[in-house]
């Protein structure tokens, strides 16, 4: 039986070794999911909600241990990892439970004498969730919990860097009393993922990952009439207007660019600053970044841990070096971050000015702790530059004028538009992207639309 290893970015050690699921195991898993769904869809919604609530309680009870596992698997500092469970995971799961009754209820139509008519939201069947390593619980919960609440069975495949996350889900649902076969996970290769997507027992694919991964998912599903939800990359911009609350903007945009070592699809990767406040903004950002601590993520007081692997850090180093060779100026001295070292996943944060859109640092997803800052002279210039991207996940404006924020937001090609906020998912709002950031919608009441199909009931009850 073939195995794979999780190499921890913390120290390069083998943290976990797991076996790949065999072809026979995958066949059994798919058959179980198909059988279990027939009874699960008939379990009353209130009971499904109660089971999911107990599963969330399990996660909260074990948040510290789960946080430590996360740190070892992908490198985020231990001061932050338990909060992936306590904050975002819990907030999203509980909201989707709160809104489930209304969101999944029958849709009424006008009364018509002699007839009973309504639209019922019916479960799709089996939902295949393919989740990434960067926020393994935050990304997967967007699909796993609402899919189960809607009456689907779920098969979860996590990235090979974070296999323990899928196993934690299984433990939580077992503790919650979820019937066997309703939730299952597997560890498998990209080739087998494609085969599973092509299997007629899979009814929907919820994928979070790279643009190339999204294309692979679409190709695998192309011979079948099933939908795919694709949450892909980002090159998210921010615009700091002349009337911005400057200190607040600096603090939040630096955090939005550097949190999780910049390994966030909705992290800040481009900043446009009005010329009237440009110098002050840049000065404040440099001062703040120089206060960050890069170090062992298991130690207290560390803001930045290693990137997920050395190759990821080297990719960002390459973007930075190329931009500098093309005329950009790097404002942060890497030597101030003693853990920074080429050939390792530990990478110092970086701010770059004198950048333009011909540089990869401004047009290619970085997914690391580096961000370019450009001076602009007007809202119109900022709008043009913000839209000059293959991506469109989130974008933000930093201003004291809400009317201006709405006016600008109406012109920005993005899935979420923020004013004075960034790098956050509000579960009451639809999470969606445009262009190469993907398609489909998770979270909010609208998130249930992709996980159900409408079934119309048209009953003649009189006049026959």
GROMACS .gro file of C-alpha atoms in nm:
model
  464
    1UNK     CA    1   0.000   0.000   0.000
    2UNK     CA    2   0.142   0.340  -0.102
    3UNK     CA    3   0.206   0.606   0.162
    4UNK     CA    4   0.282   0.977   0.176
    5UNK     CA    5   0.457   1.193   0.432
    6UNK     CA    6   0.378   1.535   0.572
    7UNK     CA    7   0.703   1.729   0.604
    8UNK     CA    8   0.655   1.996   0.868
    9UNK     CA    9   0.774   2.342   0.763
   10UNK     CA   10   0.853   2.408   1.129
   11UNK     CA   11   1.171   2.199   1.131
   12UNK     CA   12   1.170   1.980   0.822
   13UNK     CA   13   1.078   1.668   1.015
   14UNK     CA   14   0.827   1.402   0.909
   15UNK     CA   15   0.524   1.494   1.115
   16UNK     CA   16   0.270   1.245   0.978
   17UNK     CA   17   0.278   0.947   0.746
   18UNK     CA   18  -0.045   0.813   0.597
   19UNK     CA   19  -0.155   0.549   0.349
   20UNK     CA   20  -0.334   0.639   0.030
   21UNK     CA   21  -0.680   0.497  -0.007
   22UNK     CA   22  -0.683   0.193  -0.237
   23UNK     CA   23  -0.912   0.156  -0.538
   24UNK     CA   24  -1.121  -0.095  -0.345
   25UNK     CA   25  -1.151   0.140  -0.047
   26UNK     CA   26  -1.263   0.423  -0.274
   27UNK     CA   27  -1.522   0.199  -0.437
   28UNK     CA   28  -1.657   0.101  -0.095
   29UNK     CA   29  -1.662   0.464   0.015
   30UNK     CA   30  -1.861   0.578  -0.288
   31UNK     CA   31  -2.109   0.296  -0.251
   32UNK     CA   32  -2.156   0.372   0.119
   33UNK     CA   33  -2.217   0.739   0.048
   34UNK     CA   34  -2.480   0.659  -0.213
   35UNK     CA   35  -2.663   0.417   0.017
   36UNK     CA   36  -2.642   0.638   0.326
   37UNK     CA   37  -2.783   0.940   0.146
   38UNK     CA   38  -3.114   0.768   0.078
   39UNK     CA   39  -3.193   0.758   0.450
   40UNK     CA   40  -3.001   1.071   0.556
   41UNK     CA   41  -3.210   1.299   0.334
   42UNK     CA   42  -3.519   1.184   0.524
   43UNK     CA   43  -3.377   1.264   0.867
   44UNK     CA   44  -3.565   1.571   0.996
   45UNK     CA   45  -3.372   1.892   0.947
   46UNK     CA   46  -3.380   1.975   1.318
   47UNK     CA   47  -3.207   1.645   1.391
   48UNK     CA   48  -2.945   1.709   1.123
   49UNK     CA   49  -2.881   2.050   1.278
   50UNK     CA   50  -2.844   1.896   1.626
   51UNK     CA   51  -2.584   1.649   1.499
   52UNK     CA   52  -2.384   1.926   1.335
   53UNK     CA   53  -2.404   2.133   1.653
   54UNK     CA   54  -2.255   1.844   1.850
   55UNK     CA   55  -1.979   1.811   1.592
   56UNK     CA   56  -1.892   2.180   1.630
   57UNK     CA   57  -1.887   2.132   2.007
   58UNK     CA   58  -1.629   1.855   1.957
   59UNK     CA   59  -1.409   2.090   1.756
   60UNK     CA   60  -1.429   2.359   2.023
   61UNK     CA   61  -1.345   2.112   2.297
   62UNK     CA   62  -1.031   2.009   2.108
   63UNK     CA   63  -0.936   2.350   1.962
   64UNK     CA   64  -0.597   2.369   2.132
   65UNK     CA   65  -0.488   2.024   2.015
   66UNK     CA   66  -0.621   2.091   1.666
   67UNK     CA   67  -0.434   2.422   1.663
   68UNK     CA   68  -0.107   2.251   1.751
   69UNK     CA   69  -0.162   1.997   1.474
   70UNK     CA   70  -0.223   2.280   1.229
   71UNK     CA   71   0.095   2.460   1.330
   72UNK     CA   72   0.304   2.147   1.274
   73UNK     CA   73   0.134   2.069   0.943
   74UNK     CA   74   0.142   2.411   0.774
   75UNK     CA   75   0.343   2.650   0.991
   76UNK     CA   76   0.099   2.913   1.118
   77UNK     CA   77   0.200   3.039   1.466
   78UNK     CA   78   0.040   2.859   1.759
   79UNK     CA   79  -0.095   3.189   1.888
   80UNK     CA   80  -0.337   3.193   1.595
   81UNK     CA   81  -0.416   2.836   1.489
   82UNK     CA   82  -0.671   2.746   1.762
   83UNK     CA   83  -0.871   3.052   1.658
   84UNK     CA   84  -0.936   2.899   1.317
   85UNK     CA   85  -1.173   2.674   1.512
   86UNK     CA   86  -1.291   2.911   1.785
   87UNK     CA   87  -1.370   3.201   1.555
   88UNK     CA   88  -1.418   3.152   1.184
   89UNK     CA   89  -1.503   2.780   1.181
   90UNK     CA   90  -1.754   2.811   1.462
   91UNK     CA   91  -1.902   3.136   1.328
   92UNK     CA   92  -1.961   2.995   0.980
   93UNK     CA   93  -2.094   2.658   1.095
   94UNK     CA   94  -2.334   2.808   1.345
   95UNK     CA   95  -2.468   3.065   1.100
   96UNK     CA   96  -2.533   2.802   0.835
   97UNK     CA   97  -2.721   2.603   1.099
   98UNK     CA   98  -2.921   2.909   1.205
   99UNK     CA   99  -3.028   2.990   0.851
  100UNK     CA  100  -3.089   2.631   0.738
  101UNK     CA  101  -3.457   2.611   0.832
  102UNK     CA  102  -3.552   2.918   0.630
  103UNK     CA  103  -3.306   2.857   0.348
  104UNK     CA  104  -3.416   2.496   0.295
  105UNK     CA  105  -3.788   2.546   0.340
  106UNK     CA  106  -4.036   2.502   0.057
  107UNK     CA  107  -4.080   2.799  -0.173
  108UNK     CA  108  -4.439   2.918  -0.188
  109UNK     CA  109  -4.604   3.046  -0.506
  110UNK     CA  110  -4.933   3.224  -0.557
  111UNK     CA  111  -5.255   3.046  -0.461
  112UNK     CA  112  -5.450   2.887  -0.745
  113UNK     CA  113  -5.795   2.746  -0.691
  114UNK     CA  114  -5.802   2.366  -0.711
  115UNK     CA  115  -5.426   2.328  -0.693
  116UNK     CA  116  -5.149   2.292  -0.440
  117UNK     CA  117  -4.816   2.417  -0.576
  118UNK     CA  118  -4.474   2.473  -0.426
  119UNK     CA  119  -4.103   2.426  -0.494
  120UNK     CA  120  -3.905   2.193  -0.269
  121UNK     CA  121  -3.528   2.210  -0.226
  122UNK     CA  122  -3.401   1.856  -0.270
  123UNK     CA  123  -3.056   1.730  -0.180
  124UNK     CA  124  -2.823   1.662  -0.472
  125UNK     CA  125  -2.685   1.332  -0.339
  126UNK     CA  126  -2.312   1.305  -0.266
  127UNK     CA  127  -2.096   1.616  -0.240
  128UNK     CA  128  -1.721   1.576  -0.294
  129UNK     CA  129  -1.529   1.845  -0.105
  130UNK     CA  130  -1.166   1.906  -0.202
  131UNK     CA  131  -1.002   2.138   0.050
  132UNK     CA  132  -0.663   2.317   0.066
  133UNK     CA  133  -0.398   2.341   0.336
  134UNK     CA  134  -0.379   2.716   0.401
  135UNK     CA  135  -0.705   2.742   0.599
  136UNK     CA  136  -0.807   2.377   0.602
  137UNK     CA  137  -1.102   2.414   0.840
  138UNK     CA  138  -1.225   2.756   0.728
  139UNK     CA  139  -1.241   2.654   0.363
  140UNK     CA  140  -1.392   2.310   0.413
  141UNK     CA  141  -1.660   2.414   0.663
  142UNK     CA  142  -1.813   2.638   0.394
  143UNK     CA  143  -1.926   2.323   0.211
  144UNK     CA  144  -1.920   2.035   0.460
  145UNK     CA  145  -2.173   2.164   0.713
  146UNK     CA  146  -2.432   2.310   0.470
  147UNK     CA  147  -2.404   2.004   0.244
  148UNK     CA  148  -2.491   1.776   0.535
  149UNK     CA  149  -2.768   2.005   0.655
  150UNK     CA  150  -2.920   2.002   0.307
  151UNK     CA  151  -2.943   1.623   0.320
  152UNK     CA  152  -2.637   1.530   0.116
  153UNK     CA  153  -2.365   1.285   0.207
  154UNK     CA  154  -2.011   1.425   0.202
  155UNK     CA  155  -1.675   1.286   0.098
  156UNK     CA  156  -1.384   1.507   0.203
  157UNK     CA  157  -1.037   1.509   0.054
  158UNK     CA  158  -0.794   1.744   0.222
  159UNK     CA  159  -0.460   1.857   0.083
  160UNK     CA  160  -0.178   1.614   0.153
  161UNK     CA  161  -0.014   1.876   0.374
  162UNK     CA  162  -0.306   1.870   0.621
  163UNK     CA  163  -0.449   1.515   0.630
  164UNK     CA  164  -0.523   1.529   1.002
  165UNK     CA  165  -0.796   1.786   0.936
  166UNK     CA  166  -1.009   1.535   0.746
  167UNK     CA  167  -0.954   1.283   1.024
  168UNK     CA  168  -1.067   1.537   1.284
  169UNK     CA  169  -1.392   1.587   1.095
  170UNK     CA  170  -1.452   1.212   1.105
  171UNK     CA  171  -1.387   1.202   1.479
  172UNK     CA  172  -1.620   1.497   1.538
  173UNK     CA  173  -1.907   1.349   1.340
  174UNK     CA  174  -1.862   1.011   1.503
  175UNK     CA  175  -1.879   1.175   1.846
  176UNK     CA  176  -2.188   1.366   1.731
  177UNK     CA  177  -2.371   1.048   1.633
  178UNK     CA  178  -2.377   1.100   1.256
  179UNK     CA  179  -2.493   0.779   1.084
  180UNK     CA  180  -2.222   0.573   0.917
  181UNK     CA  181  -2.147   0.664   0.558
  182UNK     CA  182  -2.295   1.013   0.572
  183UNK     CA  183  -1.952   1.173   0.615
  184UNK     CA  184  -1.635   1.003   0.492
  185UNK     CA  185  -1.284   1.114   0.403
  186UNK     CA  186  -1.000   0.979   0.196
  187UNK     CA  187  -0.633   1.042   0.128
  188UNK     CA  188  -0.566   1.013  -0.241
  189UNK     CA  189  -0.377   1.142  -0.543
  190UNK     CA  190  -0.478   1.394  -0.809
  191UNK     CA  191  -0.539   1.113  -1.057
  192UNK     CA  192  -0.786   0.945  -0.825
  193UNK     CA  193  -0.954   1.278  -0.751
  194UNK     CA  194  -1.028   1.307  -1.122
  195UNK     CA  195  -1.167   0.953  -1.128
  196UNK     CA  196  -1.391   1.024  -0.830
  197UNK     CA  197  -1.526   1.341  -0.993
  198UNK     CA  198  -1.605   1.138  -1.304
  199UNK     CA  199  -1.789   0.872  -1.104
  200UNK     CA  200  -2.169   0.884  -1.146
  201UNK     CA  201  -2.216   0.853  -0.770
  202UNK     CA  202  -2.071   1.201  -0.715
  203UNK     CA  203  -2.329   1.476  -0.764
  204UNK     CA  204  -2.141   1.798  -0.688
  205UNK     CA  205  -1.779   1.905  -0.639
  206UNK     CA  206  -1.680   2.186  -0.401
  207UNK     CA  207  -1.318   2.274  -0.474
  208UNK     CA  208  -1.095   2.533  -0.310
  209UNK     CA  209  -0.746   2.573  -0.450
  210UNK     CA  210  -0.541   2.705  -0.738
  211UNK     CA  211  -0.659   2.818  -1.080
  212UNK     CA  212  -0.483   2.520  -1.239
  213UNK     CA  213  -0.658   2.292  -0.992
  214UNK     CA  214  -0.990   2.449  -1.084
  215UNK     CA  215  -0.928   2.377  -1.450
  216UNK     CA  216  -0.843   2.015  -1.363
  217UNK     CA  217  -1.170   1.980  -1.171
  218UNK     CA  218  -1.368   2.121  -1.463
  219UNK     CA  219  -1.198   1.885  -1.707
  220UNK     CA  220  -1.274   1.587  -1.483
  221UNK     CA  221  -1.641   1.687  -1.463
  222UNK     CA  222  -1.676   1.784  -1.829
  223UNK     CA  223  -1.826   1.452  -1.942
  224UNK     CA  224  -2.101   1.472  -1.680
  225UNK     CA  225  -2.393   1.703  -1.613
  226UNK     CA  226  -2.290   1.802  -1.263
  227UNK     CA  227  -2.202   2.142  -1.123
  228UNK     CA  228  -1.876   2.244  -0.960
  229UNK     CA  229  -1.813   2.517  -0.706
  230UNK     CA  230  -1.468   2.667  -0.760
  231UNK     CA  231  -1.306   2.900  -0.505
  232UNK     CA  232  -0.972   2.976  -0.661
  233UNK     CA  233  -0.696   3.234  -0.634
  234UNK     CA  234  -0.682   3.603  -0.573
  235UNK     CA  235  -0.471   3.912  -0.625
  236UNK     CA  236  -0.683   4.126  -0.399
  237UNK     CA  237  -0.639   4.503  -0.414
  238UNK     CA  238  -0.691   4.781  -0.161
  239UNK     CA  239  -0.732   5.151  -0.231
  240UNK     CA  240  -0.641   5.404   0.038
  241UNK     CA  241  -0.818   5.732  -0.038
  242UNK     CA  242  -0.698   6.073   0.076
  243UNK     CA  243  -0.970   6.078   0.345
  244UNK     CA  244  -0.883   5.735   0.486
  245UNK     CA  245  -0.844   5.679   0.862
  246UNK     CA  246  -0.473   5.636   0.805
  247UNK     CA  247  -0.339   5.464   1.117
  248UNK     CA  248  -0.632   5.222   1.110
  249UNK     CA  249  -0.574   5.156   0.740
  250UNK     CA  250  -0.204   5.087   0.789
  251UNK     CA  251  -0.264   4.846   1.074
  252UNK     CA  252  -0.536   4.648   0.898
  253UNK     CA  253  -0.378   4.638   0.554
  254UNK     CA  254  -0.043   4.518   0.688
  255UNK     CA  255  -0.229   4.247   0.877
  256UNK     CA  256  -0.435   4.167   0.568
  257UNK     CA  257  -0.118   4.125   0.365
  258UNK     CA  258   0.096   3.935   0.615
  259UNK     CA  259  -0.137   3.721   0.828
  260UNK     CA  260  -0.076   3.348   0.775
  261UNK     CA  261   0.245   3.455   0.599
  262UNK     CA  262   0.029   3.594   0.319
  263UNK     CA  263  -0.103   3.248   0.236
  264UNK     CA  264  -0.463   3.353   0.192
  265UNK     CA  265  -0.669   3.364  -0.128
  266UNK     CA  266  -0.832   3.685  -0.003
  267UNK     CA  267  -0.518   3.839   0.148
  268UNK     CA  268  -0.408   4.185   0.036
  269UNK     CA  269  -0.163   4.158  -0.255
  270UNK     CA  270  -0.185   4.507  -0.411
  271UNK     CA  271  -0.218   4.844  -0.239
  272UNK     CA  272  -0.298   5.170  -0.419
  273UNK     CA  273  -0.257   5.487  -0.213
  274UNK     CA  274  -0.368   5.838  -0.299
  275UNK     CA  275  -0.072   6.068  -0.353
  276UNK     CA  276  -0.182   6.300  -0.071
  277UNK     CA  277  -0.130   6.032   0.194
  278UNK     CA  278   0.114   5.804   0.012
  279UNK     CA  279   0.433   5.898   0.197
  280UNK     CA  280   0.265   5.883   0.538
  281UNK     CA  281   0.105   5.546   0.458
  282UNK     CA  282   0.430   5.391   0.338
  283UNK     CA  283   0.622   5.522   0.638
  284UNK     CA  284   0.363   5.379   0.876
  285UNK     CA  285   0.356   5.044   0.698
  286UNK     CA  286   0.734   5.008   0.709
  287UNK     CA  287   0.742   5.093   1.079
  288UNK     CA  288   0.475   4.833   1.154
  289UNK     CA  289   0.623   4.554   0.941
  290UNK     CA  290   0.959   4.599   1.111
  291UNK     CA  291   0.788   4.518   1.442
  292UNK     CA  292   0.676   4.176   1.319
  293UNK     CA  293   0.856   3.869   1.453
  294UNK     CA  294   0.948   3.583   1.219
  295UNK     CA  295   1.029   3.268   1.408
  296UNK     CA  296   0.945   2.921   1.530
  297UNK     CA  297   0.564   2.910   1.517
  298UNK     CA  298   0.548   2.699   1.833
  299UNK     CA  299   0.690   2.988   2.038
  300UNK     CA  300   0.487   3.270   2.191
  301UNK     CA  301   0.509   3.620   2.043
  302UNK     CA  302   0.574   3.506   1.685
  303UNK     CA  303   0.370   3.681   1.416
  304UNK     CA  304   0.508   3.501   1.111
  305UNK     CA  305   0.595   3.134   1.091
  306UNK     CA  306   0.743   2.953   0.793
  307UNK     CA  307   0.562   2.928   0.465
  308UNK     CA  308   0.415   2.589   0.392
  309UNK     CA  309   0.726   2.463   0.211
  310UNK     CA  310   1.061   2.587   0.086
  311UNK     CA  311   0.949   2.596  -0.277
  312UNK     CA  312   0.665   2.835  -0.187
  313UNK     CA  313   0.909   3.070  -0.013
  314UNK     CA  314   1.150   3.053  -0.305
  315UNK     CA  315   0.867   3.144  -0.544
  316UNK     CA  316   0.798   3.462  -0.346
  317UNK     CA  317   1.169   3.541  -0.322
  318UNK     CA  318   1.182   3.510  -0.699
  319UNK     CA  319   0.894   3.755  -0.747
  320UNK     CA  320   1.063   4.006  -0.514
  321UNK     CA  321   1.407   3.975  -0.676
  322UNK     CA  322   1.262   4.005  -1.025
  323UNK     CA  323   1.065   4.317  -0.931
  324UNK     CA  324   1.376   4.480  -0.782
  325UNK     CA  325   1.572   4.398  -1.096
  326UNK     CA  326   1.298   4.575  -1.295
  327UNK     CA  327   1.318   4.894  -1.087
  328UNK     CA  328   1.112   4.827  -0.775
  329UNK     CA  329   1.247   4.922  -0.434
  330UNK     CA  330   1.227   4.681  -0.140
  331UNK     CA  331   1.169   4.876   0.182
  332UNK     CA  332   1.222   4.601   0.441
  333UNK     CA  333   1.573   4.483   0.531
  334UNK     CA  334   1.551   4.101   0.547
  335UNK     CA  335   1.853   4.088   0.779
  336UNK     CA  336   1.632   4.232   1.055
  337UNK     CA  337   1.451   3.896   1.052
  338UNK     CA  338   1.716   3.654   1.170
  339UNK     CA  339   1.514   3.343   1.087
  340UNK     CA  340   1.493   3.448   0.720
  341UNK     CA  341   1.718   3.227   0.511
  342UNK     CA  342   1.724   3.123   0.147
  343UNK     CA  343   1.667   2.754   0.096
  344UNK     CA  344   1.422   2.736   0.389
  345UNK     CA  345   1.049   2.809   0.421
  346UNK     CA  346   1.125   3.099   0.658
  347UNK     CA  347   1.080   3.422   0.463
  348UNK     CA  348   1.100   3.784   0.580
  349UNK     CA  349   0.802   4.008   0.496
  350UNK     CA  350   0.849   4.264   0.224
  351UNK     CA  351   0.694   4.590   0.103
  352UNK     CA  352   0.780   4.709  -0.247
  353UNK     CA  353   0.735   5.051  -0.405
  354UNK     CA  354   0.815   5.184  -0.754
  355UNK     CA  355   0.616   4.888  -0.884
  356UNK     CA  356   0.388   4.868  -1.187
  357UNK     CA  357   0.160   4.616  -1.350
  358UNK     CA  358   0.428   4.480  -1.580
  359UNK     CA  359   0.584   4.313  -1.276
  360UNK     CA  360   0.477   3.969  -1.157
  361UNK     CA  361   0.452   4.099  -0.800
  362UNK     CA  362   0.154   4.307  -0.921
  363UNK     CA  363  -0.014   4.071  -1.167
  364UNK     CA  364   0.062   3.714  -1.054
  365UNK     CA  365  -0.071   3.561  -0.733
  366UNK     CA  366   0.204   3.582  -0.470
  367UNK     CA  367   0.051   3.386  -0.184
  368UNK     CA  368   0.324   3.503   0.049
  369UNK     CA  369   0.425   3.788   0.282
  370UNK     CA  370   0.504   4.046   0.016
  371UNK     CA  371   0.294   4.327  -0.126
  372UNK     CA  372   0.345   4.604  -0.380
  373UNK     CA  373   0.235   4.963  -0.311
  374UNK     CA  374   0.154   5.212  -0.589
  375UNK     CA  375   0.077   5.585  -0.579
  376UNK     CA  376  -0.242   5.703  -0.753
  377UNK     CA  377  -0.383   6.050  -0.816
  378UNK     CA  378  -0.757   5.983  -0.833
  379UNK     CA  379  -1.042   5.741  -0.772
  380UNK     CA  380  -1.059   5.678  -1.145
  381UNK     CA  381  -0.695   5.570  -1.164
  382UNK     CA  382  -0.743   5.344  -0.862
  383UNK     CA  383  -1.051   5.182  -1.017
  384UNK     CA  384  -0.867   5.114  -1.343
  385UNK     CA  385  -0.572   4.956  -1.162
  386UNK     CA  386  -0.785   4.750  -0.926
  387UNK     CA  387  -0.975   4.602  -1.221
  388UNK     CA  388  -0.654   4.537  -1.416
  389UNK     CA  389  -0.625   4.178  -1.295
  390UNK     CA  390  -0.718   3.825  -1.396
  391UNK     CA  391  -0.864   3.780  -1.047
  392UNK     CA  392  -1.167   3.913  -0.863
  393UNK     CA  393  -1.223   3.766  -0.517
  394UNK     CA  394  -1.229   4.065  -0.280
  395UNK     CA  395  -1.131   4.430  -0.297
  396UNK     CA  396  -1.141   4.710  -0.043
  397UNK     CA  397  -1.148   5.086  -0.011
  398UNK     CA  398  -1.024   5.277   0.292
  399UNK     CA  399  -1.214   5.601   0.333
  400UNK     CA  400  -1.436   5.809   0.559
  401UNK     CA  401  -1.696   5.851   0.284
  402UNK     CA  402  -1.946   5.563   0.259
  403UNK     CA  403  -2.114   5.715  -0.047
  404UNK     CA  404  -1.781   5.724  -0.228
  405UNK     CA  405  -1.718   5.364  -0.120
  406UNK     CA  406  -2.047   5.252  -0.273
  407UNK     CA  407  -1.985   5.451  -0.590
  408UNK     CA  408  -1.640   5.298  -0.637
  409UNK     CA  409  -1.759   4.951  -0.535
  410UNK     CA  410  -2.019   4.949  -0.810
  411UNK     CA  411  -1.736   4.977  -1.062
  412UNK     CA  412  -1.503   4.711  -0.919
  413UNK     CA  413  -1.496   4.361  -1.068
  414UNK     CA  414  -1.501   4.154  -0.751
  415UNK     CA  415  -1.701   3.904  -0.549
  416UNK     CA  416  -1.685   4.098  -0.221
  417UNK     CA  417  -1.639   4.473  -0.177
  418UNK     CA  418  -1.519   4.603   0.158
  419UNK     CA  419  -1.499   4.946   0.311
  420UNK     CA  420  -1.240   4.973   0.590
  421UNK     CA  421  -1.209   4.595   0.620
  422UNK     CA  422  -1.028   4.315   0.439
  423UNK     CA  423  -0.936   3.947   0.452
  424UNK     CA  424  -1.258   3.838   0.622
  425UNK     CA  425  -1.558   3.621   0.536
  426UNK     CA  426  -1.893   3.726   0.680
  427UNK     CA  427  -2.105   3.407   0.680
  428UNK     CA  428  -2.424   3.607   0.627
  429UNK     CA  429  -2.289   3.729   0.292
  430UNK     CA  430  -2.229   3.526  -0.022
  431UNK     CA  431  -1.868   3.415  -0.070
  432UNK     CA  432  -1.800   3.420  -0.441
  433UNK     CA  433  -1.548   3.529  -0.701
  434UNK     CA  434  -1.533   3.647  -1.060
  435UNK     CA  435  -1.283   3.596  -1.342
  436UNK     CA  436  -1.005   3.351  -1.244
  437UNK     CA  437  -1.111   3.363  -0.881
  438UNK     CA  438  -1.371   3.103  -0.967
  439UNK     CA  439  -1.745   3.061  -0.975
  440UNK     CA  440  -2.030   2.958  -0.752
  441UNK     CA  441  -2.125   3.069  -0.404
  442UNK     CA  442  -2.080   2.941  -0.051
  443UNK     CA  443  -2.206   3.076   0.282
  444UNK     CA  444  -2.516   3.293   0.335
  445UNK     CA  445  -2.864   3.160   0.262
  446UNK     CA  446  -2.763   3.162  -0.105
  447UNK     CA  447  -2.496   2.903  -0.032
  448UNK     CA  448  -2.763   2.635  -0.011
  449UNK     CA  449  -2.868   2.692  -0.372
  450UNK     CA  450  -2.571   2.504  -0.516
  451UNK     CA  451  -2.616   2.215  -0.272
  452UNK     CA  452  -2.980   2.150  -0.359
  453UNK     CA  453  -3.194   2.121  -0.671
  454UNK     CA  454  -3.541   2.267  -0.710
  455UNK     CA  455  -3.822   2.014  -0.741
  456UNK     CA  456  -4.163   2.149  -0.833
  457UNK     CA  457  -4.483   2.001  -0.689
  458UNK     CA  458  -4.798   2.066  -0.891
  459UNK     CA  459  -5.102   1.892  -0.739
  460UNK     CA  460  -5.457   1.918  -0.872
  461UNK     CA  461  -5.663   1.866  -0.558
  462UNK     CA  462  -6.008   1.965  -0.688
  463UNK     CA  463  -6.207   1.958  -1.012
  464UNK     CA  464  -6.145   1.605  -1.135
   0.00000   0.00000   0.00000
